[in-house]
JSON list of C-alpha atoms (C1' of nucleotides) in Angstrom, two decimals:
[
{"chain": "A", "resi": 1, "resn": "MET", "atom": "CA", "xyz": [-7.20, 93.56, -42.13]},
{"chain": "A", "resi": 2, "resn": "ILE", "atom": "CA", "xyz": [-5.98, 97.18, -42.24]},
{"chain": "A", "resi": 3, "resn": "LEU", "atom": "CA", "xyz": [-2.96, 97.81, -40.05]},
{"chain": "A", "resi": 4, "resn": "PRO", "atom": "CA", "xyz": [-4.13, 100.02, -37.13]},
{"chain": "A", "resi": 5, "resn": "PRO", "atom": "CA", "xyz": [-2.46, 103.21, -35.83]},
{"chain": "A", "resi": 6, "resn": "SER", "atom": "CA", "xyz": [-0.94, 101.28, -32.91]},
{"chain": "A", "resi": 7, "resn": "TYR", "atom": "CA", "xyz": [1.06, 99.18, -35.38]},
{"chain": "A", "resi": 8, "resn": "TYR", "atom": "CA", "xyz": [2.84, 102.26, -36.74]},
{"chain": "A", "resi": 9, "resn": "GLN", "atom": "CA", "xyz": [3.46, 103.72, -33.30]},
{"chain": "A", "resi": 10, "resn": "ASN", "atom": "CA", "xyz": [5.75, 100.82, -32.41]},
{"chain": "A", "resi": 11, "resn": "PRO", "atom": "CA", "xyz": [9.01, 102.26, -30.97]},
{"chain": "A", "resi": 12, "resn": "ASP", "atom": "CA", "xyz": [11.26, 99.94, -33.01]},
{"chain": "A", "resi": 13, "resn": "VAL", "atom": "CA", "xyz": [11.46, 101.22, -36.58]},
{"chain": "A", "resi": 14, "resn": "LEU", "atom": "CA", "xyz": [13.81, 98.37, -37.53]},
{"chain": "A", "resi": 15, "resn": "TRP", "atom": "CA", "xyz": [11.17, 95.86, -36.50]},
{"chain": "A", "resi": 16, "resn": "VAL", "atom": "CA", "xyz": [8.44, 97.68, -38.40]},
{"chain": "A", "resi": 17, "resn": "SER", "atom": "CA", "xyz": [10.62, 97.81, -41.51]},
{"chain": "A", "resi": 18, "resn": "GLN", "atom": "CA", "xyz": [11.03, 94.04, -41.44]},
{"chain": "A", "resi": 19, "resn": "ASP", "atom": "CA", "xyz": [7.44, 93.31, -40.49]},
{"chain": "A", "resi": 20, "resn": "LEU", "atom": "CA", "xyz": [6.10, 95.38, -43.39]},
{"chain": "A", "resi": 21, "resn": "LEU", "atom": "CA", "xyz": [7.59, 92.84, -45.81]},
{"chain": "A", "resi": 22, "resn": "GLY", "atom": "CA", "xyz": [4.74, 90.71, -47.14]},
{"chain": "A", "resi": 23, "resn": "LYS", "atom": "CA", "xyz": [2.12, 93.33, -46.27]},
{"chain": "A", "resi": 24, "resn": "PHE", "atom": "CA", "xyz": [0.05, 94.96, -49.03]},
{"chain": "A", "resi": 25, "resn": "LEU", "atom": "CA", "xyz": [0.19, 98.68, -49.82]},
{"chain": "A", "resi": 26, "resn": "MET", "atom": "CA", "xyz": [-3.11, 99.79, -51.34]},
{"chain": "A", "resi": 27, "resn": "THR", "atom": "CA", "xyz": [-4.22, 103.06, -52.97]},
{"chain": "A", "resi": 28, "resn": "LYS", "atom": "CA", "xyz": [-7.60, 104.19, -54.23]},
{"chain": "A", "resi": 29, "resn": "PHE", "atom": "CA", "xyz": [-7.47, 107.41, -56.22]},
{"chain": "A", "resi": 30, "resn": "ASN", "atom": "CA", "xyz": [-10.43, 108.57, -58.32]},
{"chain": "A", "resi": 31, "resn": "GLY", "atom": "CA", "xyz": [-12.11, 105.22, -57.77]},
{"chain": "A", "resi": 32, "resn": "ILE", "atom": "CA", "xyz": [-9.12, 103.28, -59.11]},
{"chain": "A", "resi": 33, "resn": "LEU", "atom": "CA", "xyz": [-7.92, 100.57, -56.73]},
{"chain": "A", "resi": 34, "resn": "THR", "atom": "CA", "xyz": [-4.31, 99.43, -57.04]},
{"chain": "A", "resi": 35, "resn": "GLY", "atom": "CA", "xyz": [-1.99, 97.61, -54.67]},
{"chain": "A", "resi": 36, "resn": "GLY", "atom": "CA", "xyz": [1.05, 95.45, -54.30]},
{"chain": "A", "resi": 37, "resn": "MET", "atom": "CA", "xyz": [3.00, 93.35, -51.84]},
{"chain": "A", "resi": 38, "resn": "ILE", "atom": "CA", "xyz": [5.86, 95.11, -50.10]},
{"chain": "A", "resi": 39, "resn": "VAL", "atom": "CA", "xyz": [9.09, 93.26, -50.90]},
{"chain": "A", "resi": 40, "resn": "GLU", "atom": "CA", "xyz": [11.80, 95.79, -49.97]},
{"chain": "A", "resi": 41, "resn": "THR", "atom": "CA", "xyz": [12.05, 98.54, -47.33]},
{"chain": "A", "resi": 42, "resn": "GLU", "atom": "CA", "xyz": [14.58, 100.84, -45.66]},
{"chain": "A", "resi": 43, "resn": "ALA", "atom": "CA", "xyz": [14.55, 102.20, -42.10]},
{"chain": "A", "resi": 44, "resn": "TYR", "atom": "CA", "xyz": [15.35, 105.83, -41.31]},
{"chain": "A", "resi": 45, "resn": "LYS", "atom": "CA", "xyz": [15.96, 106.50, -37.66]},
{"chain": "A", "resi": 46, "resn": "GLY", "atom": "CA", "xyz": [15.53, 110.25, -37.32]},
{"chain": "A", "resi": 47, "resn": "PRO", "atom": "CA", "xyz": [17.82, 112.10, -34.90]},
{"chain": "A", "resi": 48, "resn": "GLU", "atom": "CA", "xyz": [20.85, 109.77, -34.84]},
{"chain": "A", "resi": 49, "resn": "ASP", "atom": "CA", "xyz": [20.78, 108.74, -38.51]},
{"chain": "A", "resi": 50, "resn": "ARG", "atom": "CA", "xyz": [22.87, 110.92, -40.81]},
{"chain": "A", "resi": 51, "resn": "ALA", "atom": "CA", "xyz": [20.97, 109.56, -43.81]},
{"chain": "A", "resi": 52, "resn": "SER", "atom": "CA", "xyz": [17.64, 110.81, -42.46]},
{"chain": "A", "resi": 53, "resn": "HIS", "atom": "CA", "xyz": [16.04, 114.11, -43.42]},
{"chain": "A", "resi": 54, "resn": "ALA", "atom": "CA", "xyz": [15.43, 114.51, -39.69]},
{"chain": "A", "resi": 55, "resn": "TYR", "atom": "CA", "xyz": [19.07, 113.97, -38.65]},
{"chain": "A", "resi": 56, "resn": "ASN", "atom": "CA", "xyz": [19.90, 115.91, -35.50]},
{"chain": "A", "resi": 57, "resn": "MET", "atom": "CA", "xyz": [16.21, 116.79, -35.15]},
{"chain": "A", "resi": 58, "resn": "ARG", "atom": "CA", "xyz": [16.33, 118.96, -38.24]},
{"chain": "A", "resi": 59, "resn": "ARG", "atom": "CA", "xyz": [12.83, 120.22, -38.83]},
{"chain": "A", "resi": 60, "resn": "THR", "atom": "CA", "xyz": [11.75, 121.93, -42.04]},
{"chain": "A", "resi": 61, "resn": "LYS", "atom": "CA", "xyz": [8.57, 122.52, -43.94]},
{"chain": "A", "resi": 62, "resn": "ARG", "atom": "CA", "xyz": [9.30, 119.45, -46.06]},
{"chain": "A", "resi": 63, "resn": "ASN", "atom": "CA", "xyz": [9.94, 116.92, -43.29]},
{"chain": "A", "resi": 64, "resn": "GLU", "atom": "CA", "xyz": [7.35, 118.25, -40.83]},
{"chain": "A", "resi": 65, "resn": "VAL", "atom": "CA", "xyz": [5.27, 115.08, -41.24]},
{"chain": "A", "resi": 66, "resn": "MET", "atom": "CA", "xyz": [8.10, 112.97, -39.82]},
{"chain": "A", "resi": 67, "resn": "TYR", "atom": "CA", "xyz": [7.40, 114.50, -36.42]},
{"chain": "A", "resi": 68, "resn": "TRP", "atom": "CA", "xyz": [3.76, 113.45, -36.43]},
{"chain": "A", "resi": 69, "resn": "ARG", "atom": "CA", "xyz": [2.70, 110.30, -34.62]},
{"chain": "A", "resi": 70, "resn": "GLY", "atom": "CA", "xyz": [3.07, 107.05, -36.58]},
{"chain": "A", "resi": 71, "resn": "GLY", "atom": "CA", "xyz": [0.54, 106.10, -39.24]},
{"chain": "A", "resi": 72, "resn": "TYR", "atom": "CA", "xyz": [0.90, 108.88, -41.82]},
{"chain": "A", "resi": 73, "resn": "SER", "atom": "CA", "xyz": [2.57, 109.08, -45.23]},
{"chain": "A", "resi": 74, "resn": "TYR", "atom": "CA", "xyz": [5.67, 111.15, -45.97]},
{"chain": "A", "resi": 75, "resn": "VAL", "atom": "CA", "xyz": [6.06, 111.80, -49.69]},
{"chain": "A", "resi": 76, "resn": "TYR", "atom": "CA", "xyz": [8.71, 114.00, -51.25]},
{"chain": "A", "resi": 77, "resn": "LEU", "atom": "CA", "xyz": [10.28, 114.66, -54.62]},
{"chain": "A", "resi": 78, "resn": "CYS", "atom": "CA", "xyz": [13.79, 113.34, -55.24]},
{"chain": "A", "resi": 79, "resn": "TYR", "atom": "CA", "xyz": [16.20, 114.31, -58.05]},
{"chain": "A", "resi": 80, "resn": "GLY", "atom": "CA", "xyz": [13.43, 116.49, -59.41]},
{"chain": "A", "resi": 81, "resn": "ILE", "atom": "CA", "xyz": [11.75, 113.48, -60.99]},
{"chain": "A", "resi": 82, "resn": "HIS", "atom": "CA", "xyz": [10.82, 110.75, -58.54]},
{"chain": "A", "resi": 83, "resn": "TYR", "atom": "CA", "xyz": [8.27, 110.66, -55.75]},
{"chain": "A", "resi": 84, "resn": "ILE", "atom": "CA", "xyz": [9.41, 108.70, -52.69]},
{"chain": "A", "resi": 85, "resn": "PHE", "atom": "CA", "xyz": [6.89, 107.17, -50.27]},
{"chain": "A", "resi": 86, "resn": "ASN", "atom": "CA", "xyz": [7.61, 106.65, -46.57]},
{"chain": "A", "resi": 87, "resn": "VAL", "atom": "CA", "xyz": [5.59, 105.36, -43.64]},
{"chain": "A", "resi": 88, "resn": "ILE", "atom": "CA", "xyz": [6.01, 107.45, -40.49]},
{"chain": "A", "resi": 89, "resn": "THR", "atom": "CA", "xyz": [6.48, 105.41, -37.31]},
{"chain": "A", "resi": 90, "resn": "ASN", "atom": "CA", "xyz": [6.86, 105.87, -33.55]},
{"chain": "A", "resi": 91, "resn": "ILE", "atom": "CA", "xyz": [5.12, 108.50, -31.40]},
{"chain": "A", "resi": 92, "resn": "GLU", "atom": "CA", "xyz": [4.77, 112.24, -31.90]},
{"chain": "A", "resi": 93, "resn": "ASP", "atom": "CA", "xyz": [8.08, 114.19, -32.03]},
{"chain": "A", "resi": 94, "resn": "ILE", "atom": "CA", "xyz": [10.18, 111.09, -32.72]},
{"chain": "A", "resi": 95, "resn": "PRO", "atom": "CA", "xyz": [10.91, 111.31, -36.46]},
{"chain": "A", "resi": 96, "resn": "HIS", "atom": "CA", "xyz": [11.30, 107.69, -37.53]},
{"chain": "A", "resi": 97, "resn": "GLY", "atom": "CA", "xyz": [10.15, 106.31, -40.85]},
{"chain": "A", "resi": 98, "resn": "VAL", "atom": "CA", "xyz": [10.26, 103.44, -43.31]},
{"chain": "A", "resi": 99, "resn": "MET", "atom": "CA", "xyz": [10.91, 104.03, -46.99]},
{"chain": "A", "resi": 100, "resn": "LEU", "atom": "CA", "xyz": [9.12, 101.61, -49.30]},
{"chain": "A", "resi": 101, "resn": "ARG", "atom": "CA", "xyz": [11.61, 100.58, -51.97]},
{"chain": "A", "resi": 102, "resn": "SER", "atom": "CA", "xyz": [9.90, 97.88, -54.01]},
{"chain": "A", "resi": 103, "resn": "ILE", "atom": "CA", "xyz": [6.50, 96.28, -54.43]},
{"chain": "A", "resi": 104, "resn": "GLU", "atom": "CA", "xyz": [5.18, 93.27, -56.33]},
{"chain": "A", "resi": 105, "resn": "PRO", "atom": "CA", "xyz": [2.10, 94.46, -58.26]},
{"chain": "A", "resi": 106, "resn": "VAL", "atom": "CA", "xyz": [-1.01, 92.47, -57.34]},
{"chain": "A", "resi": 107, "resn": "VAL", "atom": "CA", "xyz": [-4.23, 94.53, -57.57]},
{"chain": "A", "resi": 108, "resn": "GLY", "atom": "CA", "xyz": [-5.26, 96.63, -60.58]},
{"chain": "A", "resi": 109, "resn": "ILE", "atom": "CA", "xyz": [-2.33, 95.53, -62.71]},
{"chain": "A", "resi": 110, "resn": "ASP", "atom": "CA", "xyz": [-3.77, 97.02, -65.90]},
{"chain": "A", "resi": 111, "resn": "HIS", "atom": "CA", "xyz": [-3.91, 100.47, -64.28]},
{"chain": "A", "resi": 112, "resn": "ILE", "atom": "CA", "xyz": [-0.41, 100.00, -62.88]},
{"chain": "A", "resi": 113, "resn": "LEU", "atom": "CA", "xyz": [0.96, 99.16, -66.32]},
{"chain": "A", "resi": 114, "resn": "LYS", "atom": "CA", "xyz": [-0.70, 102.24, -67.80]},
{"chain": "A", "resi": 115, "resn": "ARG", "atom": "CA", "xyz": [0.85, 104.50, -65.14]},
{"chain": "A", "resi": 116, "resn": "ARG", "atom": "CA", "xyz": [4.27, 102.93, -65.68]},
{"chain": "A", "resi": 117, "resn": "ASN", "atom": "CA", "xyz": [3.88, 103.07, -69.46]},
{"chain": "A", "resi": 118, "resn": "LYS", "atom": "CA", "xyz": [4.60, 99.36, -69.79]},
{"chain": "A", "resi": 119, "resn": "GLN", "atom": "CA", "xyz": [3.05, 96.76, -72.07]},
{"chain": "A", "resi": 120, "resn": "LYS", "atom": "CA", "xyz": [3.23, 93.83, -69.69]},
{"chain": "A", "resi": 121, "resn": "LEU", "atom": "CA", "xyz": [4.21, 92.96, -66.16]},
{"chain": "A", "resi": 122, "resn": "ASP", "atom": "CA", "xyz": [7.92, 92.42, -65.57]},
{"chain": "A", "resi": 123, "resn": "HIS", "atom": "CA", "xyz": [10.29, 92.74, -62.63]},
{"chain": "A", "resi": 124, "resn": "SER", "atom": "CA", "xyz": [10.98, 96.42, -63.25]},
{"chain": "A", "resi": 125, "resn": "VAL", "atom": "CA", "xyz": [7.37, 97.60, -62.80]},
{"chain": "A", "resi": 126, "resn": "GLY", "atom": "CA", "xyz": [7.55, 97.99, -59.01]},
{"chain": "A", "resi": 127, "resn": "ARG", "atom": "CA", "xyz": [11.29, 97.82, -58.37]},
{"chain": "A", "resi": 128, "resn": "GLY", "atom": "CA", "xyz": [12.80, 100.91, -56.76]},
{"chain": "A", "resi": 129, "resn": "PRO", "atom": "CA", "xyz": [11.13, 103.66, -54.70]},
{"chain": "A", "resi": 130, "resn": "GLY", "atom": "CA", "xyz": [10.41, 105.93, -57.67]},
{"chain": "A", "resi": 131, "resn": "SER", "atom": "CA", "xyz": [8.91, 103.09, -59.67]},
{"chain": "A", "resi": 132, "resn": "SER", "atom": "CA", "xyz": [6.66, 101.83, -56.89]},
{"chain": "A", "resi": 133, "resn": "THR", "atom": "CA", "xyz": [5.12, 105.25, -56.23]},
{"chain": "A", "resi": 134, "resn": "GLN", "atom": "CA", "xyz": [4.48, 105.73, -59.93]},
{"chain": "A", "resi": 135, "resn": "ALA", "atom": "CA", "xyz": [2.90, 102.28, -60.12]},
{"chain": "A", "resi": 136, "resn": "LEU", "atom": "CA", "xyz": [0.46, 103.12, -57.32]},
{"chain": "A", "resi": 137, "resn": "GLY", "atom": "CA", "xyz": [-0.16, 106.73, -58.44]},
{"chain": "A", "resi": 138, "resn": "ILE", "atom": "CA", "xyz": [1.37, 108.33, -55.34]},
{"chain": "A", "resi": 139, "resn": "THR", "atom": "CA", "xyz": [2.62, 111.95, -55.57]},
{"chain": "A", "resi": 140, "resn": "THR", "atom": "CA", "xyz": [3.46, 114.76, -53.15]},
{"chain": "A", "resi": 141, "resn": "ALA", "atom": "CA", "xyz": [-0.26, 115.56, -53.18]},
{"chain": "A", "resi": 142, "resn": "HIS", "atom": "CA", "xyz": [-0.52, 112.58, -50.83]},
{"chain": "A", "resi": 143, "resn": "ASN", "atom": "CA", "xyz": [2.03, 113.85, -48.29]},
{"chain": "A", "resi": 144, "resn": "GLY", "atom": "CA", "xyz": [0.67, 113.69, -44.73]},
{"chain": "A", "resi": 145, "resn": "GLU", "atom": "CA", "xyz": [-2.14, 111.31, -45.70]},
{"chain": "A", "resi": 146, "resn": "SER", "atom": "CA", "xyz": [-3.57, 108.97, -43.05]},
{"chain": "A", "resi": 147, "resn": "LEU", "atom": "CA", "xyz": [-2.76, 105.31, -43.57]},
{"chain": "A", "resi": 148, "resn": "GLN", "atom": "CA", "xyz": [-6.22, 104.33, -42.34]},
{"chain": "A", "resi": 149, "resn": "GLY", "atom": "CA", "xyz": [-7.66, 105.12, -45.76]},
{"chain": "A", "resi": 150, "resn": "PRO", "atom": "CA", "xyz": [-9.73, 105.91, -47.72]},
{"chain": "A", "resi": 151, "resn": "LEU", "atom": "CA", "xyz": [-6.95, 106.92, -50.14]},
{"chain": "A", "resi": 152, "resn": "ILE", "atom": "CA", "xyz": [-3.93, 104.98, -48.81]},
{"chain": "A", "resi": 153, "resn": "TRP", "atom": "CA", "xyz": [-3.69, 102.03, -46.43]},
{"chain": "A", "resi": 154, "resn": "ILE", "atom": "CA", "xyz": [-1.69, 98.87, -45.74]},
{"chain": "A", "resi": 155, "resn": "GLU", "atom": "CA", "xyz": [-3.31, 95.45, -45.37]},
{"chain": "A", "resi": 156, "resn": "ASP", "atom": "CA", "xyz": [-2.20, 92.29, -43.63]},
{"chain": "A", "resi": 157, "resn": "ARG", "atom": "CA", "xyz": [-3.33, 89.48, -45.92]},
{"chain": "A", "resi": 158, "resn": "ASN", "atom": "CA", "xyz": [-1.74, 86.76, -43.85]},
{"chain": "A", "resi": 159, "resn": "MET", "atom": "CA", "xyz": [1.20, 86.33, -46.18]},
{"chain": "A", "resi": 160, "resn": "PRO", "atom": "CA", "xyz": [3.78, 84.57, -44.03]},
{"chain": "A", "resi": 161, "resn": "VAL", "atom": "CA", "xyz": [7.35, 85.89, -44.24]},
{"chain": "A", "resi": 162, "resn": "SER", "atom": "CA", "xyz": [9.74, 84.01, -42.00]},
{"chain": "A", "resi": 163, "resn": "LYS", "atom": "CA", "xyz": [12.83, 85.47, -40.39]},
{"chain": "A", "resi": 164, "resn": "GLU", "atom": "CA", "xyz": [14.98, 83.30, -42.66]},
{"chain": "A", "resi": 165, "resn": "GLN", "atom": "CA", "xyz": [13.46, 84.92, -45.77]},
{"chain": "A", "resi": 166, "resn": "ILE", "atom": "CA", "xyz": [14.51, 88.43, -44.70]},
{"chain": "A", "resi": 167, "resn": "VAL", "atom": "CA", "xyz": [17.86, 89.73, -45.95]},
{"chain": "A", "resi": 168, "resn": "ALA", "atom": "CA", "xyz": [19.47, 92.80, -44.34]},
{"chain": "A", "resi": 169, "resn": "LEU", "atom": "CA", "xyz": [21.69, 94.99, -46.53]},
{"chain": "A", "resi": 170, "resn": "PRO", "atom": "CA", "xyz": [23.22, 98.48, -46.55]},
{"chain": "A", "resi": 171, "resn": "ARG", "atom": "CA", "xyz": [20.93, 101.25, -47.78]},
{"chain": "A", "resi": 172, "resn": "ILE", "atom": "CA", "xyz": [21.18, 102.81, -51.22]},
{"chain": "A", "resi": 173, "resn": "GLY", "atom": "CA", "xyz": [22.03, 106.29, -52.48]},
{"chain": "A", "resi": 174, "resn": "ILE", "atom": "CA", "xyz": [23.10, 107.79, -49.17]},
{"chain": "A", "resi": 175, "resn": "ASP", "atom": "CA", "xyz": [26.90, 107.98, -49.44]},
{"chain": "A", "resi": 176, "resn": "TYR", "atom": "CA", "xyz": [26.76, 111.46, -47.93]},
{"chain": "A", "resi": 177, "resn": "ALA", "atom": "CA", "xyz": [25.73, 109.82, -44.64]},
{"chain": "A", "resi": 178, "resn": "LYS", "atom": "CA", "xyz": [29.31, 108.66, -44.04]},
{"chain": "A", "resi": 179, "resn": "GLU", "atom": "CA", "xyz": [29.57, 105.77, -41.57]},
{"chain": "A", "resi": 180, "resn": "ASP", "atom": "CA", "xyz": [25.79, 105.48, -41.30]},
{"chain": "A", "resi": 181, "resn": "ALA", "atom": "CA", "xyz": [25.70, 104.51, -44.98]},
{"chain": "A", "resi": 182, "resn": "LEU", "atom": "CA", "xyz": [27.01, 101.09, -43.99]},
{"chain": "A", "resi": 183, "resn": "LEU", "atom": "CA", "xyz": [24.22, 100.27, -41.52]},
{"chain": "A", "resi": 184, "resn": "PRO", "atom": "CA", "xyz": [22.27, 97.18, -42.71]},
{"chain": "A", "resi": 185, "resn": "TRP", "atom": "CA", "xyz": [18.89, 98.89, -42.51]},
{"chain": "A", "resi": 186, "resn": "ARG", "atom": "CA", "xyz": [17.58, 97.83, -45.91]},
{"chain": "A", "resi": 187, "resn": "TYR", "atom": "CA", "xyz": [15.44, 94.72, -45.84]},
{"chain": "A", "resi": 188, "resn": "LYS", "atom": "CA", "xyz": [14.09, 92.57, -48.63]},
{"chain": "A", "resi": 189, "resn": "ILE", "atom": "CA", "xyz": [12.38, 89.24, -49.15]},
{"chain": "A", "resi": 190, "resn": "ALA", "atom": "CA", "xyz": [15.09, 86.81, -50.27]},
{"chain": "A", "resi": 191, "resn": "GLY", "atom": "CA", "xyz": [14.69, 85.57, -53.81]},
{"chain": "A", "resi": 192, "resn": "ASN", "atom": "CA", "xyz": [11.71, 87.74, -54.68]},
{"chain": "A", "resi": 193, "resn": "PRO", "atom": "CA", "xyz": [12.32, 88.89, -58.27]},
{"chain": "A", "resi": 194, "resn": "TYR", "atom": "CA", "xyz": [10.51, 92.19, -57.71]},
{"chain": "A", "resi": 195, "resn": "ALA", "atom": "CA", "xyz": [13.08, 93.33, -55.11]},
{"chain": "A", "resi": 196, "resn": "SER", "atom": "CA", "xyz": [16.54, 94.60, -56.06]},
{"chain": "A", "resi": 197, "resn": "PRO", "atom": "CA", "xyz": [18.79, 91.81, -57.35]},
{"chain": "A", "resi": 198, "resn": "ARG", "atom": "CA", "xyz": [21.61, 90.36, -55.25]},
{"chain": "B", "resi": 1, "resn": "DT", "atom": "C1'", "xyz": [25.18, 91.36, -66.42]},
{"chain": "B", "resi": 2, "resn": "DT", "atom": "C1'", "xyz": [27.45, 95.58, -65.09]},
{"chain": "B", "resi": 3, "resn": "DG", "atom": "C1'", "xyz": [28.67, 100.51, -65.27]},
{"chain": "B", "resi": 4, "resn": "DA", "atom": "C1'", "xyz": [28.42, 105.32, -66.77]},
{"chain": "B", "resi": 5, "resn": "DC", "atom": "C1'", "xyz": [25.54, 109.21, -67.40]},
{"chain": "B", "resi": 6, "resn": "DG", "atom": "C1'", "xyz": [21.85, 112.68, -68.29]},
{"chain": "B", "resi": 7, "resn": "DA", "atom": "C1'", "xyz": [17.23, 114.34, -66.96]},
{"chain": "B", "resi": 8, "resn": "DT", "atom": "C1'", "xyz": [14.95, 117.50, -63.81]},
{"chain": "B", "resi": 9, "resn": "DA", "atom": "C1'", "xyz": [12.90, 120.68, -59.97]},
{"chain": "B", "resi": 10, "resn": "DG", "atom": "C1'", "xyz": [12.12, 121.46, -55.07]},
{"chain": "B", "resi": 11, "resn": "DT", "atom": "C1'", "xyz": [14.60, 122.36, -50.87]},
{"chain": "B", "resi": 12, "resn": "DC", "atom": "C1'", "xyz": [18.08, 124.18, -48.05]},
{"chain": "B", "resi": 13, "resn": "DT", "atom": "C1'", "xyz": [22.53, 126.98, -47.26]},
{"chain": "C", "resi": 1, "resn": "DG", "atom": "C1'", "xyz": [23.95, 127.91, -56.18]},
{"chain": "C", "resi": 2, "resn": "DA", "atom": "C1'", "xyz": [24.61, 123.14, -54.70]},
{"chain": "C", "resi": 3, "resn": "DC", "atom": "C1'", "xyz": [22.64, 119.04, -53.69]},
{"chain": "C", "resi": 4, "resn": "DT", "atom": "C1'", "xyz": [19.45, 115.12, -53.89]},
{"chain": "C", "resi": 5, "resn": "DA", "atom": "C1'", "xyz": [16.66, 108.37, -49.66]},
{"chain": "C", "resi": 6, "resn": "DT", "atom": "C1'", "xyz": [16.45, 107.68, -58.54]},
{"chain": "C", "resi": 7, "resn": "DC", "atom": "C1'", "xyz": [15.42, 105.71, -63.26]},
{"chain": "C", "resi": 8, "resn": "DG", "atom": "C1'", "xyz": [16.01, 104.45, -67.92]},
{"chain": "C", "resi": 9, "resn": "DT", "atom": "C1'", "xyz": [19.04, 104.02, -71.66]},
{"chain": "C", "resi": 10, "resn": "DC", "atom": "C1'", "xyz": [23.01, 102.71, -73.91]},
{"chain": "C", "resi": 11, "resn": "DA", "atom": "C1'", "xyz": [27.52, 100.52, -74.53]},
{"chain": "C", "resi": 12, "resn": "DA", "atom": "C1'", "xyz": [30.82, 97.14, -73.35]},
{"chain": "C", "resi": 13, "resn": "DC", "atom": "C1'", "xyz": [31.74, 92.83, -71.59]}
]
DNA sequence: TTGACGATAGTCT
DNA sequence: GACTATCGTCAAC
């Protein structure tokens, strides 16, 4: 089942971040279907979150998509090398989003390995936001894309993830955000080798 | 297993 | 002109 627009328009971005664990992010570009299970996410809570591109309602050409209603992709280039994929949540003009940090490759693994320039599947193939976008072929060309398909969508495949399996940790790479850098808004599935260790 | 560090380019001040 | 929601490699432990 493809997650509907109403799912993304949920007002609680922390809940969505946790609920996305165990869901399947799918892409189909040029007829090539690839996908993986989401095992690690981070929440970004727009206006009051110093770590967010939309802190204090900052609105630029780059982050415009964050102000759309939930259910669209926000993709940007980081450190000049890596594409970062986010799911936009909440209603129009409330810039909340979930960054997808790590996936466990499941569908189209041979294509994923080719994109990642790897010989065989190991834990590093989908670990980290830059790696997971590369694995699924996502670039800034897919910024502002609908998550209802046909290019990008997220499926619920009935993979149960209990509350006890979810670990909350501080987010990564946002030291500039001062006290907000300590907020435990990174979530991962405990023990899953495709998520960040520890 | 952990830690330092360079690569690289778009965006904002 | 400075900064960045990172990754892979290499060296030391």
